[in-house]
Coordinates of C-alpha atoms in Angstrom, one line a residue:
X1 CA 2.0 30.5 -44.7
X2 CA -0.8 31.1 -42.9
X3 CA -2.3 28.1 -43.5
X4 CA 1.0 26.7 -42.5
X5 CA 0.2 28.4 -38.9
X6 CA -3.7 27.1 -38.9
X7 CA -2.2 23.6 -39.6
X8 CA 0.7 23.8 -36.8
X9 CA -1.7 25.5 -33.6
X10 CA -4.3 22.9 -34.6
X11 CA -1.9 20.1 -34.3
X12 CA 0.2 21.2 -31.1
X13 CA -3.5 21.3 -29.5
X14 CA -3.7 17.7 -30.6
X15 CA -0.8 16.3 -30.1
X16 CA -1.6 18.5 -26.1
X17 CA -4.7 16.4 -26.1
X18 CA -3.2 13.1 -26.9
X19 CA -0.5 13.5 -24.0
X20 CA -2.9 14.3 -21.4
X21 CA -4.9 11.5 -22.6
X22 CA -2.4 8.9 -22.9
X23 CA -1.2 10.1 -19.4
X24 CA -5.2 10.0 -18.0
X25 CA -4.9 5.9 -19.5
X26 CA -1.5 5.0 -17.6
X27 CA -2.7 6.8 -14.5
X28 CA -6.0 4.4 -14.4
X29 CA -3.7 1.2 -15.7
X30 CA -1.3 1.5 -12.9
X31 CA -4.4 2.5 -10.2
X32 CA -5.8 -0.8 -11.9
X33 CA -2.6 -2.7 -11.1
X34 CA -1.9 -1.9 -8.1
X35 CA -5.6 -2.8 -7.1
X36 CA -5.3 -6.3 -8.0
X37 CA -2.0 -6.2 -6.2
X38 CA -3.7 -5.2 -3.0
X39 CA -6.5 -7.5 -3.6
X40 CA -3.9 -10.5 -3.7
X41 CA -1.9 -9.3 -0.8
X42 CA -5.3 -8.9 1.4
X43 CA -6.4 -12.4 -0.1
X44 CA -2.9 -13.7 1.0
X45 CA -3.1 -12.1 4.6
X46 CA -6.3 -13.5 5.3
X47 CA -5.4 -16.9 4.2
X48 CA -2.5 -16.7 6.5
X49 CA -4.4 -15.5 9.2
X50 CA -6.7 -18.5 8.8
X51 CA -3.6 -21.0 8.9
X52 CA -2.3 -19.0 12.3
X53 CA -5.5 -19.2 13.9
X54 CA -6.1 -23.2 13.3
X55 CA -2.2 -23.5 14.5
X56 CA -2.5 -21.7 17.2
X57 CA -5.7 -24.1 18.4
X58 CA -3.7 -26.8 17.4
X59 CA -0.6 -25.9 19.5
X60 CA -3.2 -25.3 22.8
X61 CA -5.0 -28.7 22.2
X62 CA -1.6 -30.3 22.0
X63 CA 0.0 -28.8 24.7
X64 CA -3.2 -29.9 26.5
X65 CA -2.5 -33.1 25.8
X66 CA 0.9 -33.1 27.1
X67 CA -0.5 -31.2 30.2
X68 CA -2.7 -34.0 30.9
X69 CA -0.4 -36.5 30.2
X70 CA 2.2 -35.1 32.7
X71 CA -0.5 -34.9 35.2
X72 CA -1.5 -38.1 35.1
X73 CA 1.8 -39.6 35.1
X74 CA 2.5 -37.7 38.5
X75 CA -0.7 -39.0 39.6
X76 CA 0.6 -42.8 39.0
X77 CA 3.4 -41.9 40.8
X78 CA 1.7 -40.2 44.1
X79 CA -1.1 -43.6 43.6
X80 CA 1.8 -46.2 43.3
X81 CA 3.7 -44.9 46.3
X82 CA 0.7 -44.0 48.8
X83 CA -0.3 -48.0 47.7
X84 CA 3.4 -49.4 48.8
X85 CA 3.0 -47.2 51.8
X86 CA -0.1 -48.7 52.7
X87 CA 1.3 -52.4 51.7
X88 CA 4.6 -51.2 53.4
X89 CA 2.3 -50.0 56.8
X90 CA 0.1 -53.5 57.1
X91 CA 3.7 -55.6 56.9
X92 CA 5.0 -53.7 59.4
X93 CA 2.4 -54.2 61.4
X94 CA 1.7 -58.2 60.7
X95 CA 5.3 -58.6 61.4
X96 CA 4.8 -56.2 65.0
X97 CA 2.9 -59.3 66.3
X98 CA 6.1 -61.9 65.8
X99 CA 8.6 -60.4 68.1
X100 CA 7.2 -60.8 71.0
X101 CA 8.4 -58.9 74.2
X102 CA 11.9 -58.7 75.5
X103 CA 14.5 -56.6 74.4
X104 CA 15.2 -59.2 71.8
X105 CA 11.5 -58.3 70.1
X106 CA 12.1 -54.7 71.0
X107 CA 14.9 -54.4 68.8
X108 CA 13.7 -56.7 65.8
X109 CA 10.8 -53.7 66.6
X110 CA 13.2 -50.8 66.2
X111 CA 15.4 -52.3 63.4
X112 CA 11.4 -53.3 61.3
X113 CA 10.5 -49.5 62.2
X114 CA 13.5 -47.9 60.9
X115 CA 13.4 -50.1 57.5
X116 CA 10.3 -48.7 57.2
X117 CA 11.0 -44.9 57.8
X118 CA 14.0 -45.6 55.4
X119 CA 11.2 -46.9 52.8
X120 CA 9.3 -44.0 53.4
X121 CA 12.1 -41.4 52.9
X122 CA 13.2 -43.0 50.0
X123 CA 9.2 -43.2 49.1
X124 CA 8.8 -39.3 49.7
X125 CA 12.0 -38.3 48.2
X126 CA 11.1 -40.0 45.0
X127 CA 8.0 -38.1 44.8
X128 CA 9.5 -35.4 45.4
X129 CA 11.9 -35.2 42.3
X130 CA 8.5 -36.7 40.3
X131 CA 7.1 -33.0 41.0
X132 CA 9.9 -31.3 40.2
X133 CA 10.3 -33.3 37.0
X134 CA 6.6 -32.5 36.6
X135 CA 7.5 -28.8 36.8
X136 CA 9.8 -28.9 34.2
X137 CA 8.1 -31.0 31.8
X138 CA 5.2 -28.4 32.3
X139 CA 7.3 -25.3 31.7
X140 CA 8.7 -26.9 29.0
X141 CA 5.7 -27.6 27.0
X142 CA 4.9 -23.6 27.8
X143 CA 7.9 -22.8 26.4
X144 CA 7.5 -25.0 23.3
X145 CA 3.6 -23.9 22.9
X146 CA 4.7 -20.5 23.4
X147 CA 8.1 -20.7 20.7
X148 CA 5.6 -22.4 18.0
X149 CA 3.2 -19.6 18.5
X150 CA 5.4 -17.2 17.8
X151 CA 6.7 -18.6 14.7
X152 CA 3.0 -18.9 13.3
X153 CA 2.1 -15.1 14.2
X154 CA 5.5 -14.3 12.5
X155 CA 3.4 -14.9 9.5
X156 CA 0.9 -12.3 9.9
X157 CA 2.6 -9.6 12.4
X158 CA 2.7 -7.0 9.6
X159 CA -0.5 -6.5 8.0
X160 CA 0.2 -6.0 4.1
X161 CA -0.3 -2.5 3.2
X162 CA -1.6 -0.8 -0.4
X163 CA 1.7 0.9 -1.1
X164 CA 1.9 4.5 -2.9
X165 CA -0.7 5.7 -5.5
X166 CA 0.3 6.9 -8.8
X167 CA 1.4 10.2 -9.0
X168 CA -1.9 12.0 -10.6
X169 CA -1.2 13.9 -13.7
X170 CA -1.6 16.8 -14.9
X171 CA -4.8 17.2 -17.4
X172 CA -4.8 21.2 -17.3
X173 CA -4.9 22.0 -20.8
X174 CA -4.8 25.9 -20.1
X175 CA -1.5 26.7 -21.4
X176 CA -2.3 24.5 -24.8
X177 CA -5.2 26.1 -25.6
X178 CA -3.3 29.7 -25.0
X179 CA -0.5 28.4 -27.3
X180 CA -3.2 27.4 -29.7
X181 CA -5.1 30.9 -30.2
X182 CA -1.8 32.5 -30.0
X183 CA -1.6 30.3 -33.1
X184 CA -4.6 30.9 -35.1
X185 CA -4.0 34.9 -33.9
X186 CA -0.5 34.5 -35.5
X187 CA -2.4 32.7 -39.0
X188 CA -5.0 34.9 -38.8
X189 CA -2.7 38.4 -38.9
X190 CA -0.4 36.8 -41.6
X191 CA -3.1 36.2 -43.6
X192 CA -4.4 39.2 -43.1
X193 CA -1.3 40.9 -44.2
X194 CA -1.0 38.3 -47.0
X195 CA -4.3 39.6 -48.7
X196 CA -3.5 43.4 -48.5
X197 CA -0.3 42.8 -49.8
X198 CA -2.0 40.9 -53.0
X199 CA -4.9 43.0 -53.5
X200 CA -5.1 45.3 -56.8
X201 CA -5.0 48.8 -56.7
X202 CA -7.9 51.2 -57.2
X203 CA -7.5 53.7 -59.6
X204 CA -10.3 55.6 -58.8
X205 CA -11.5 58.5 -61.2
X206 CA -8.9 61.0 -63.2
X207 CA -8.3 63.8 -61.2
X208 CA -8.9 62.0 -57.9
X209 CA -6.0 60.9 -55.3
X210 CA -4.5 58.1 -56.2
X211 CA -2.2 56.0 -53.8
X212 CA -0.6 53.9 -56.8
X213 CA 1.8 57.1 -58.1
X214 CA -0.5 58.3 -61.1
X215 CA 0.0 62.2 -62.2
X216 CA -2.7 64.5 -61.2
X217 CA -2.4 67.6 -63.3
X218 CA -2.2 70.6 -61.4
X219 CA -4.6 72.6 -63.9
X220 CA -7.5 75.2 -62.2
X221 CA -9.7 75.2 -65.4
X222 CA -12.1 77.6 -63.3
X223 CA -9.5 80.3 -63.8
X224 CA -10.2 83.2 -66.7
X225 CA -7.1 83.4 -69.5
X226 CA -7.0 86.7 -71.1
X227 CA -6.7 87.1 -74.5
X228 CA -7.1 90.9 -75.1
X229 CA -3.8 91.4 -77.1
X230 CA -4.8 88.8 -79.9
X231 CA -7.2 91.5 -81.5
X232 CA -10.9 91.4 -82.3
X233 CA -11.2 88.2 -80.4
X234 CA -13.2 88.5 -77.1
X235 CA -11.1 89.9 -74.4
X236 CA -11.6 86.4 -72.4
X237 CA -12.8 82.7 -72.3
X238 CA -14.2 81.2 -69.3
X239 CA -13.6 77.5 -68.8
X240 CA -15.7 75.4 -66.3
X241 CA -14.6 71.3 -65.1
X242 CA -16.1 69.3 -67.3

């Protein structure tokens, strides 16, 4: 039995020990886990970030392009007309010198001069809507640039994040090792009681206490017996413990 109890405290601490360690091994195998995991999420992030930031100098050196090219366009426009003014200008003044004088050539004069401010209004009100087509164009390609930068930093807004550690476990092995003297305490004490409860009796010497139930005669052999009415014999004996 008692053995029984050595046996049992020594495998309760064992099979204590093998829990804490088994918990100890998944504890470092899902800290392990989620480290790679984090590795590859940073990995990803930066690789993203990477791909925003060429997009994002790809977006401004387009819309540069289209900036230029709207300029210059408006440029063409201003050049062209301020040319057909000029050209417009020197005909009306080579034709100035055919009318002549009169009211005749003053009114060819007036009807030349008024063609000419009607050119020129049309002129002018051409380039005006040029420059506000210009405008538009240019907002435009703000709004596009600024719509296709905002999808690419919808990649990497949120910055990837570690998530929760493991819950650490417990490794106190306190209440195991108490269970486990409690244990050998409890083998210890039955086998204790075991060997009284098996051991032979002593018997000691005759006369002597004995705990095992054997008769001790009650007999003071120190004592004098008087024999005085048996005759000549002596009137007493005196006896000593052998």
């Amino acid at each position: 039995m008692a053995a029984g109890q050595a046996a049992s405290a020594f495998g309760g601490l064992k099979a204590a020990g093998d829990e804490k360690t088994a918990a100890v091994n998944k504890y470092k195998r899902e800290l392990g886990i989620r480290r790679v995991k984090w590795d590859g999420q940073r990995s990803l992030y930066g690789t993203r970030v990477a791909e925003y930031e060429t997009q994002v100098a790809e977006n401004v050196l387009s819309s540069s392009r289209a900036y230029a090219d709207e300029q210059s366009r408006l440029n063409d426009v201003f050049s062209e007309a301020s040319a057909q003014a000029q050209e417009a200008f020197a005909q009306l003044s080579e034709n100035q010198k055919d009318f002549g004088s009169g009211k005749t050539g003053d009114r060819l004069e007036a009807r030349n001069l008024a063609k000419f401010g009607r050119n020129q209004a049309l002129t002018a009100s051409n380039l005006i809507r040029a420059r506000e087509s210009y405008q538009s164009n240019v907002e435009n390609i703000r709004e596009r640039l600024r719509s296709t930068n905002r999808n690419a930093y919808s990649k990497v807004q949120f910055k990837p994040q570690p998530g929760f550690a493991p819950v650490k476990p417990n490794t106190d092995m306190t209440a195991a090792n108490l269970q486990f003297l409690g244990g050998i305490a409890s083998a210890a004490s039955s086998g204790i009681g075991a060997y009284n409860s098996l051991k032979a009796p002593d018997v000691g010497s005759f006369g002597s206490s004995s705990p095992q139930g054997f008769y001790k005669p009650n007999v003071d052999f120190t004592s004098s017996i008087d024999f005085g009415s048996y005759g000549n014999l002596p009137s007493s004996f005196s006896f000593t413990n052998p």
